[in-house]
Coordinates of N, CA and C in Angstrom, one line a residue:
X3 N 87.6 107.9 109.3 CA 87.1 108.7 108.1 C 86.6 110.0 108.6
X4 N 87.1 111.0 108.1 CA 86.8 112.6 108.1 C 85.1 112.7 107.9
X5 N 84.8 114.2 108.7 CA 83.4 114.2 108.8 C 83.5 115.6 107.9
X6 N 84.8 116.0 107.5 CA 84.8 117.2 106.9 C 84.1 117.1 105.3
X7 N 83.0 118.4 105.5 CA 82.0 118.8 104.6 C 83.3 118.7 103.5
X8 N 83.8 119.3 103.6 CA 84.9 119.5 102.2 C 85.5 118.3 101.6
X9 N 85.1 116.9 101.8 CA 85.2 116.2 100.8 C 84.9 116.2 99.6
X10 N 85.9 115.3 99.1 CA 85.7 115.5 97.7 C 85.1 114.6 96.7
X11 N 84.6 114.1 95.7 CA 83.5 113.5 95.2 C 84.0 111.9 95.9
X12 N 85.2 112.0 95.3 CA 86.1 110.4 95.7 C 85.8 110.3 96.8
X13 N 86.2 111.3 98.2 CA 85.9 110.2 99.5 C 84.3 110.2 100.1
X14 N 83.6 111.2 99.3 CA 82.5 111.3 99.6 C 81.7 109.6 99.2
X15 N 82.5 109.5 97.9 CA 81.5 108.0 97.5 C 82.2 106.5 98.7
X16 N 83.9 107.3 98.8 CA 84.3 106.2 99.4 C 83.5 106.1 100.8
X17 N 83.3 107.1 101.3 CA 82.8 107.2 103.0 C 81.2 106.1 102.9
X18 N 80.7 106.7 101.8 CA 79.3 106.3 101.5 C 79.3 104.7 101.4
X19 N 80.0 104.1 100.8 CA 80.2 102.8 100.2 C 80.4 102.4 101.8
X20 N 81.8 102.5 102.7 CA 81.9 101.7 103.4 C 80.6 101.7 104.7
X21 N 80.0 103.1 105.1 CA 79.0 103.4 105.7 C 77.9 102.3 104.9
X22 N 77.7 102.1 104.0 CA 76.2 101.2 104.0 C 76.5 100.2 103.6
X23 N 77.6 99.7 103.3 CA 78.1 97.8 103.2 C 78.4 97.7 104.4
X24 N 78.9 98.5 105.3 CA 79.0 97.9 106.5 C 77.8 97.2 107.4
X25 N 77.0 98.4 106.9 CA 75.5 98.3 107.8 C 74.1 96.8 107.0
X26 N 74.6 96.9 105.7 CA 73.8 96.2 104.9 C 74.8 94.8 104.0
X27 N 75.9 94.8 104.2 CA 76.6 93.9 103.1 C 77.0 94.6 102.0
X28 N 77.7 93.6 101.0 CA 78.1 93.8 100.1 C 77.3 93.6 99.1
X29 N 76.7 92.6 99.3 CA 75.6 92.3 98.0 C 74.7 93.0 98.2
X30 N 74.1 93.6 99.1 CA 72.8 94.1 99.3 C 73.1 95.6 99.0
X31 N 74.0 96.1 98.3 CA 73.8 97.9 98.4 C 74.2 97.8 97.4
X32 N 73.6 98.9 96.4 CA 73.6 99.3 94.9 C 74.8 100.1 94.6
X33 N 74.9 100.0 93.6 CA 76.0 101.3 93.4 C 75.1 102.8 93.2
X34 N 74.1 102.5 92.7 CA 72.9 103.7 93.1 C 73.1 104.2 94.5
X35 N 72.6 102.9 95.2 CA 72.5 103.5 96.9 C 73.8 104.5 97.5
X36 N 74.9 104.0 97.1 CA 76.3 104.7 97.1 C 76.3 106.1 96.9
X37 N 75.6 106.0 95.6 CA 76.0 107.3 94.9 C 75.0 108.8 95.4
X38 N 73.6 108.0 95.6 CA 72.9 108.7 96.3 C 73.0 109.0 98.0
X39 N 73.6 108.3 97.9 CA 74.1 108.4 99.5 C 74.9 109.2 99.6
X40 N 75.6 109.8 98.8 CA 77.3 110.4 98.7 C 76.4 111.9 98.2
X41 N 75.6 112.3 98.0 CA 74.6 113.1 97.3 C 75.7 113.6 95.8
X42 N 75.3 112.2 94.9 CA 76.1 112.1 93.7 C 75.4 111.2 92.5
X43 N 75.7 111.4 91.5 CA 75.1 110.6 90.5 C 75.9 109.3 90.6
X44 N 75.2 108.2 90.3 CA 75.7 106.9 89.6 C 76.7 106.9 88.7
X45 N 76.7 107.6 87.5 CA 77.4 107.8 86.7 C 78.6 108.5 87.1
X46 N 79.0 109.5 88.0 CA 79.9 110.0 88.6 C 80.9 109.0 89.3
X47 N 80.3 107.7 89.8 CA 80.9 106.4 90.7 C 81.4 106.1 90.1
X48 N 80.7 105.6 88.5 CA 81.2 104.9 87.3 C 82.6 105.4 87.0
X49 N 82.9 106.7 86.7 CA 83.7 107.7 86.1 C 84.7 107.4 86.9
X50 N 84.6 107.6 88.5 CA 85.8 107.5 89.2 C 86.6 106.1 89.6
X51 N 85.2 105.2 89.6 CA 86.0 104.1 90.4 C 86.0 102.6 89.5
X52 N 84.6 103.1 88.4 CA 84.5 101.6 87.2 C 83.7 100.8 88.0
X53 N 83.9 100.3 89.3 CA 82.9 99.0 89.3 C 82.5 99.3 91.3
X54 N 81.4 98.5 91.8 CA 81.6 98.8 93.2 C 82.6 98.0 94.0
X55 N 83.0 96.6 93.4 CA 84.3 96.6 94.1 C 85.6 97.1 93.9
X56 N 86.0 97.6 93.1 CA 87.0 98.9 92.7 C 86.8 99.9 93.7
X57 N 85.4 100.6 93.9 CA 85.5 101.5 94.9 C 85.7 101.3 96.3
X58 N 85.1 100.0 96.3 CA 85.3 99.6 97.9 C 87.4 99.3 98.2
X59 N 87.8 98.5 97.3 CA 89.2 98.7 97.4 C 89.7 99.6 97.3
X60 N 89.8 100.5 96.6 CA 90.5 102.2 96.6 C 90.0 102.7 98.1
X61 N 88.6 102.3 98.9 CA 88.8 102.7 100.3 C 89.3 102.6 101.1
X62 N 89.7 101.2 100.9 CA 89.9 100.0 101.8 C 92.0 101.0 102.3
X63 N 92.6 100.9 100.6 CA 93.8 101.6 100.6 C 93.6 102.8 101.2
X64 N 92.9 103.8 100.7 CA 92.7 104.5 101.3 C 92.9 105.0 102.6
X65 N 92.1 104.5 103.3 CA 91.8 104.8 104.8 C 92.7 103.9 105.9
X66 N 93.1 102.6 105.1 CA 94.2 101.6 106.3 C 95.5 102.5 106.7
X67 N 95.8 101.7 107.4 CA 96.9 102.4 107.8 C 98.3 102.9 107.9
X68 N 98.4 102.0 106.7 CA 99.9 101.8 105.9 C 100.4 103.1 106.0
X69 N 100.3 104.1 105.2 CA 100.7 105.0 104.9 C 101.3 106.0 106.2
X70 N 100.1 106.1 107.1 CA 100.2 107.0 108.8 C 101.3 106.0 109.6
X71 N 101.7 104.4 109.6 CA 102.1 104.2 110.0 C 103.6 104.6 109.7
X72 N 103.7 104.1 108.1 CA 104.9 104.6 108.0 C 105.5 105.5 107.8
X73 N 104.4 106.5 107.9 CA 105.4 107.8 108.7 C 105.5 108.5 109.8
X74 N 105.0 107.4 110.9 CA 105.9 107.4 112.3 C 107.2 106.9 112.2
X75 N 107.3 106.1 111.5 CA 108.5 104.5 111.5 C 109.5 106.1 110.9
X76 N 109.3 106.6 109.9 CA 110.0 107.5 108.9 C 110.7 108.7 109.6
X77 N 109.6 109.0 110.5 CA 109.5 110.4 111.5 C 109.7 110.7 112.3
X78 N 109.3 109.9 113.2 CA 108.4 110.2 114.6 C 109.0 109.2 115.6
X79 N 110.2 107.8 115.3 CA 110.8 107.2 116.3 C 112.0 108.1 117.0
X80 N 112.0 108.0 118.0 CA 113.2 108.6 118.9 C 114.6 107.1 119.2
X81 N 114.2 106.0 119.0 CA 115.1 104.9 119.2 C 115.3 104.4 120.3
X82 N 114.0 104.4 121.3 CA 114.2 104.4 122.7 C 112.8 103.4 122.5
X83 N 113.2 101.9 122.8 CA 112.0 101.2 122.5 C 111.0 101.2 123.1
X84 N 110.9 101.8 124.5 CA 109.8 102.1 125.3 C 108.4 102.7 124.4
X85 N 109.1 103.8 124.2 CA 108.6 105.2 123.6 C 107.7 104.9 122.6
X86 N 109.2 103.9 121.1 CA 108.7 104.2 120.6 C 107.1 102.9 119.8
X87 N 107.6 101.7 121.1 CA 106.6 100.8 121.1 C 104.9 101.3 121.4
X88 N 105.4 102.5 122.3 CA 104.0 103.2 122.9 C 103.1 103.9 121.5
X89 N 104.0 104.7 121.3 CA 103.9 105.3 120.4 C 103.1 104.4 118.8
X90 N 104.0 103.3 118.6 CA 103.0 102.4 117.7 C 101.9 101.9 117.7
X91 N 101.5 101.2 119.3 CA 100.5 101.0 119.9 C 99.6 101.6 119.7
X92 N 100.3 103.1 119.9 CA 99.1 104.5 120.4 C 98.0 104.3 118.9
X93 N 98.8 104.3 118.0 CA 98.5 105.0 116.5 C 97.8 103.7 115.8
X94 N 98.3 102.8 116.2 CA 97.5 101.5 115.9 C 96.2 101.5 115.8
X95 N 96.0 101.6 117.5 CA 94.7 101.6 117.7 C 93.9 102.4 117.5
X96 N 94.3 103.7 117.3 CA 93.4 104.8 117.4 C 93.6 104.9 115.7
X97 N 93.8 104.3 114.7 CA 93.6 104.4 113.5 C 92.3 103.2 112.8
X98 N 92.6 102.0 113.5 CA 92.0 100.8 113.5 C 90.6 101.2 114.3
X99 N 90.8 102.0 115.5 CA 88.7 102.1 115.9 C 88.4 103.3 115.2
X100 N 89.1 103.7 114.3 CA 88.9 105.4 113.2 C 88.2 104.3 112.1
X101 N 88.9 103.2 112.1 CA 88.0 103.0 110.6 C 87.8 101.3 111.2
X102 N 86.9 101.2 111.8 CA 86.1 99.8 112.8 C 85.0 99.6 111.8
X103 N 84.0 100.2 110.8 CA 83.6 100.1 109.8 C 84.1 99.1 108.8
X104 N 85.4 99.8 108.2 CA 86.2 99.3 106.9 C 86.5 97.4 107.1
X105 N 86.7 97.8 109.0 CA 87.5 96.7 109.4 C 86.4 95.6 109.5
X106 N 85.4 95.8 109.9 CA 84.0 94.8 109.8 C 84.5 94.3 108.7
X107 N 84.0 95.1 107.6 CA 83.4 94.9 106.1 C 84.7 93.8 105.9
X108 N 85.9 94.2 105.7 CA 87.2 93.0 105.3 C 86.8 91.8 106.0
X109 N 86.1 91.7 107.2 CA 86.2 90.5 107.9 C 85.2 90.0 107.4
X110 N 84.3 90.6 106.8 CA 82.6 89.3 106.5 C 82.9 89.3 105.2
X111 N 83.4 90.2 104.4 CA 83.4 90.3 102.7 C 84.6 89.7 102.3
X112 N 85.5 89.4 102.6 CA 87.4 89.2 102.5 C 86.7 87.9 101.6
X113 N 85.9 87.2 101.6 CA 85.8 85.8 100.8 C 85.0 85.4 100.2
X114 N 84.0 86.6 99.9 CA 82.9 86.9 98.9 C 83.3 87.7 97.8
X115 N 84.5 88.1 97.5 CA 84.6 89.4 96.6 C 86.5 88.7 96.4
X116 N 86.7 88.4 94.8 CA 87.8 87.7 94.5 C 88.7 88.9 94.4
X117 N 89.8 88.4 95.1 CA 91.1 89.3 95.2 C 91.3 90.3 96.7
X118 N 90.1 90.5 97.2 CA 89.8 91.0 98.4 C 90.9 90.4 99.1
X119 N 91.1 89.2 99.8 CA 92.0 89.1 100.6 C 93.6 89.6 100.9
X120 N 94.3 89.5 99.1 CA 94.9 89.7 99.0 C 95.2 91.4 99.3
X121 N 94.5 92.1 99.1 CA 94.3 93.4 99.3 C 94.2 94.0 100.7
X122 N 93.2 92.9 101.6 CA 93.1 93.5 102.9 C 94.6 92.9 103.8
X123 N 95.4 91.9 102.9 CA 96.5 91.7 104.1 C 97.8 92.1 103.6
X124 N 97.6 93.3 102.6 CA 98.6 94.2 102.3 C 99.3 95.1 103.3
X125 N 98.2 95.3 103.7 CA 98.7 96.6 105.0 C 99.5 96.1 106.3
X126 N 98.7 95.0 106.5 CA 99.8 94.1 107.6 C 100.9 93.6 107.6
X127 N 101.1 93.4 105.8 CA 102.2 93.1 105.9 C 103.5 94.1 105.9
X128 N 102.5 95.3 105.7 CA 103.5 96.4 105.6 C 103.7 96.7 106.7
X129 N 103.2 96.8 107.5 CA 103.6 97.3 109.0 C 104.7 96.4 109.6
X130 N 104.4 95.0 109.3 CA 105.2 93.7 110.0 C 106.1 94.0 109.3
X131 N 106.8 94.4 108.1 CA 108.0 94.5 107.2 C 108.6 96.0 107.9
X132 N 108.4 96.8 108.3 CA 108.4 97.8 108.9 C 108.9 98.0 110.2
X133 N 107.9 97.4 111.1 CA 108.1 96.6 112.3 C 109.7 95.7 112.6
X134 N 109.7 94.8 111.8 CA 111.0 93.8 111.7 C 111.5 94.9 111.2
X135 N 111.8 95.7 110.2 CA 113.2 96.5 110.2 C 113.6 97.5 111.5
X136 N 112.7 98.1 112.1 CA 112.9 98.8 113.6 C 113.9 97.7 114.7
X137 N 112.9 96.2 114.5 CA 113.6 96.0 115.5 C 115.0 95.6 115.0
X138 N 115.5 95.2 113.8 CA 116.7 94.9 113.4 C 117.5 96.1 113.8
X139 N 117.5 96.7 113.0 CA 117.7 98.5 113.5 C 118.1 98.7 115.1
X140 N 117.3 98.4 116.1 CA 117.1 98.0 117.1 C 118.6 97.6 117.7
X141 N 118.7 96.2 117.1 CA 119.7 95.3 117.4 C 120.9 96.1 117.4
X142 N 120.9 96.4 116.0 CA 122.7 96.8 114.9 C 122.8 98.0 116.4
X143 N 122.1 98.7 116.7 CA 122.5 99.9 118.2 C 122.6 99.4 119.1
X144 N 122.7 98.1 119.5 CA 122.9 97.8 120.5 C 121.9 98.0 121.5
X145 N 120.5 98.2 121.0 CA 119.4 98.6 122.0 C 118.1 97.5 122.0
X146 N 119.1 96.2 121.5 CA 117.9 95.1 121.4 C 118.5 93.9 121.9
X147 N 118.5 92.5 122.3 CA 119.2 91.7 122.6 C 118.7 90.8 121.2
X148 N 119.4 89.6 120.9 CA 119.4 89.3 119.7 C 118.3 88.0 119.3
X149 N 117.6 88.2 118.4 CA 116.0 87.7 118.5 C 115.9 87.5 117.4
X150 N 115.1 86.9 117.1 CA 114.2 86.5 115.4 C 113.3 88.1 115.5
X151 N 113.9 88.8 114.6 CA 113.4 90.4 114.7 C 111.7 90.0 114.0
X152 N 111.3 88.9 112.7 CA 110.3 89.3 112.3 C 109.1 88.4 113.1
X153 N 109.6 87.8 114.1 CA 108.9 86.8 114.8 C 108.3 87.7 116.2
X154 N 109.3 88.9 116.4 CA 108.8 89.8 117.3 C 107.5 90.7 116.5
X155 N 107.9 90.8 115.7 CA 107.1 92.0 114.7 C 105.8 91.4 114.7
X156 N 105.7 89.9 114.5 CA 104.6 89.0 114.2 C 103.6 89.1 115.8
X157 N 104.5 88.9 116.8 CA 103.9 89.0 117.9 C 103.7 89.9 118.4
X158 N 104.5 91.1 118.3 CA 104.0 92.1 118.8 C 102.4 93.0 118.1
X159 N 102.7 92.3 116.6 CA 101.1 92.9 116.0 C 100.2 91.9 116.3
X160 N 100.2 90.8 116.4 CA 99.2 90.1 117.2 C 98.3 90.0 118.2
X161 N 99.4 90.9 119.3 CA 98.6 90.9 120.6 C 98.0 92.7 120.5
X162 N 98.4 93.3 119.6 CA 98.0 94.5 119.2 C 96.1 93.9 118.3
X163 N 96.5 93.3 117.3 CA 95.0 92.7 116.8 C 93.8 92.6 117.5
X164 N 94.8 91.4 118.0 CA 94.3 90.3 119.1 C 93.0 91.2 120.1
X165 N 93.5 92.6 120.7 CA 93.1 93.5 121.5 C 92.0 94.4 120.8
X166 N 92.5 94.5 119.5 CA 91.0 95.1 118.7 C 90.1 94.5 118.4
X167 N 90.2 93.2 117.9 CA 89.2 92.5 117.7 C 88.1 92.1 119.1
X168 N 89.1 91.8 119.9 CA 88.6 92.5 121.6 C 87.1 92.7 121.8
X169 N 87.5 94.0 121.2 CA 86.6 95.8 121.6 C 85.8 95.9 120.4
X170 N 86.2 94.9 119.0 CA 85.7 95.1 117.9 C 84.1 95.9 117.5
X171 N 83.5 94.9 118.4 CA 81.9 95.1 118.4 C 81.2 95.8 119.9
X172 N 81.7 96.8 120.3 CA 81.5 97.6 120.6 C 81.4 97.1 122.2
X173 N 81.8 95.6 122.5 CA 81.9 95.6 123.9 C 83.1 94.8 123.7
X174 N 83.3 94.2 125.1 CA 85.0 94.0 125.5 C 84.8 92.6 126.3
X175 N 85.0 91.3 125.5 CA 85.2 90.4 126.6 C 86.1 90.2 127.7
X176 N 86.9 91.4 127.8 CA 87.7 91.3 129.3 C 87.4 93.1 129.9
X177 N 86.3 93.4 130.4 CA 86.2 94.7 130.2 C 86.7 95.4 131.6
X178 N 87.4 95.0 131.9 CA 88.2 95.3 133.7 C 89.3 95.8 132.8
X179 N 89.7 95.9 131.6 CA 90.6 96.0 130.6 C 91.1 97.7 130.2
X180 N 91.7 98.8 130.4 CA 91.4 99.5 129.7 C 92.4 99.4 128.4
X181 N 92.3 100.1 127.4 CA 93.2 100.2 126.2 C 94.6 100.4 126.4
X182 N 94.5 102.2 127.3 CA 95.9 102.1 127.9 C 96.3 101.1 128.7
X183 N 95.7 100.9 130.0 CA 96.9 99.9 131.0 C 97.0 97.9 129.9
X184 N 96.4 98.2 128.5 CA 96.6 97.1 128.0 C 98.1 97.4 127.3
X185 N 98.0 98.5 126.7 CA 99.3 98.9 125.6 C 100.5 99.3 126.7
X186 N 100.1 99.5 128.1 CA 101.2 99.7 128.3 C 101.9 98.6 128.7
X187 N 100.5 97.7 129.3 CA 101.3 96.1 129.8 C 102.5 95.7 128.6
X188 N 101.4 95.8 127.2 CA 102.4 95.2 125.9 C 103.7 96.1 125.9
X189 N 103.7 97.0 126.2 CA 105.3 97.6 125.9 C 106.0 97.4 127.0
X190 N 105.5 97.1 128.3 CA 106.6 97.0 129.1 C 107.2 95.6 129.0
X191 N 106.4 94.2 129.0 CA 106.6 93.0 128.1 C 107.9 93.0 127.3
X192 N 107.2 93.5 126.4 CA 108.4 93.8 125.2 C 109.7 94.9 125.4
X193 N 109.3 95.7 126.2 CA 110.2 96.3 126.5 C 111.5 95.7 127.3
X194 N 110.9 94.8 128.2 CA 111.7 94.1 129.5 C 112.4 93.1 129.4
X195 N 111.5 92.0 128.0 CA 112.2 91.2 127.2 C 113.1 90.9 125.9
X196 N 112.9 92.5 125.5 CA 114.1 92.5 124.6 C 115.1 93.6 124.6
X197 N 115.1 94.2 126.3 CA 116.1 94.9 126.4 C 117.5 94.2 126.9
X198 N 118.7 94.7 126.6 CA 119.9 94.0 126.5 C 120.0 94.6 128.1

């Protein structure tokens, strides 16, 4: 989440919202406290977002990662699986500890707040649908050997998760660990294993 002054009322309330449900819950923060927090009226929240779980989901979309990922997948692959497994890794992570707040909040609230779930495993599934098209993709060039493409997609975001939730809270139960020599182990793996 941006520290830039030049937000606008929307991410101002959205930054606000996930900053103090993070720190306090969901039940426990007003939509007052939001709005005062965002240095904003109540009534201005009302206007934009209707309810505080409305606002909290428009952040939730917001700020995941759907969107930034799929425009590496769009952009930014060269077709060289090394590269461009690094390269997903890279953006993974460093978008997921960008928003380690949002990501708390989905994990303690996902089953307090109806419809939540469905909303926080949108994104994954878009990446995994995404994912499985690269490596099919992959294949049809001759640059893959021949695999259950969404079962790779499955494992390769797994051990990608798997690694954040890790670091999640701010220490590392394997901390001889670093991020890079983790992502690179994962791409050479995958790289070694599903080169033809």
């Amino acid at each position: 989440m941006s520290n830039n002054t030049k937000l606008s009322s929307r991410e101002k309330l959205m930054t606000a919202a996930i900053d103090l449900i993070s720190k306090k819950g969901y039940s426990s923060v007003t939509t007052q406290e939001i709005a005062t927090s965002a240095g904003l009226s109540e009534k201005t929240l009302f206007r934009q977002f209707g309810t505080k779980q409305n606002l909290l989901e428009t952040a939730f979309d917001h700020y995941h990662y759907s969107e930034e990922m799929a425009k590496i997948f769009n952009e930014r692959l060269v077709w060289d699986l090394q590269t461009d497994l690094t390269l997903i890794c890279r953006t993974y992570h460093e978008i997921m500890n960008r928003n380690r707040k949002m990501i708390m909040i989905s994990l303690k609230e996902e089953d307090n707040l109806p419809g939540f779930r469905e909303r926080t495993i949108k994104h994954p599934r878009q990446l995994m649908e995404v994912l499985t098209n690269y490596f099919k993709t992959m294949y049809d060039k001759g640059k893959l050997i021949e695999t259950n493409p969404e079962l790779q997609a499955f494992s390769f975001m797994s051990l990608n998760y798997g690694t954040f939730i890790n670091h999640l809270n701010a220490g590392s139960y394997f901390p001889d660990f670093s991020l890079e020599d983790i992502i690179k182990e994962f791409v050479w793996l995958f790289s070694r294993a599903l080169t033809p």
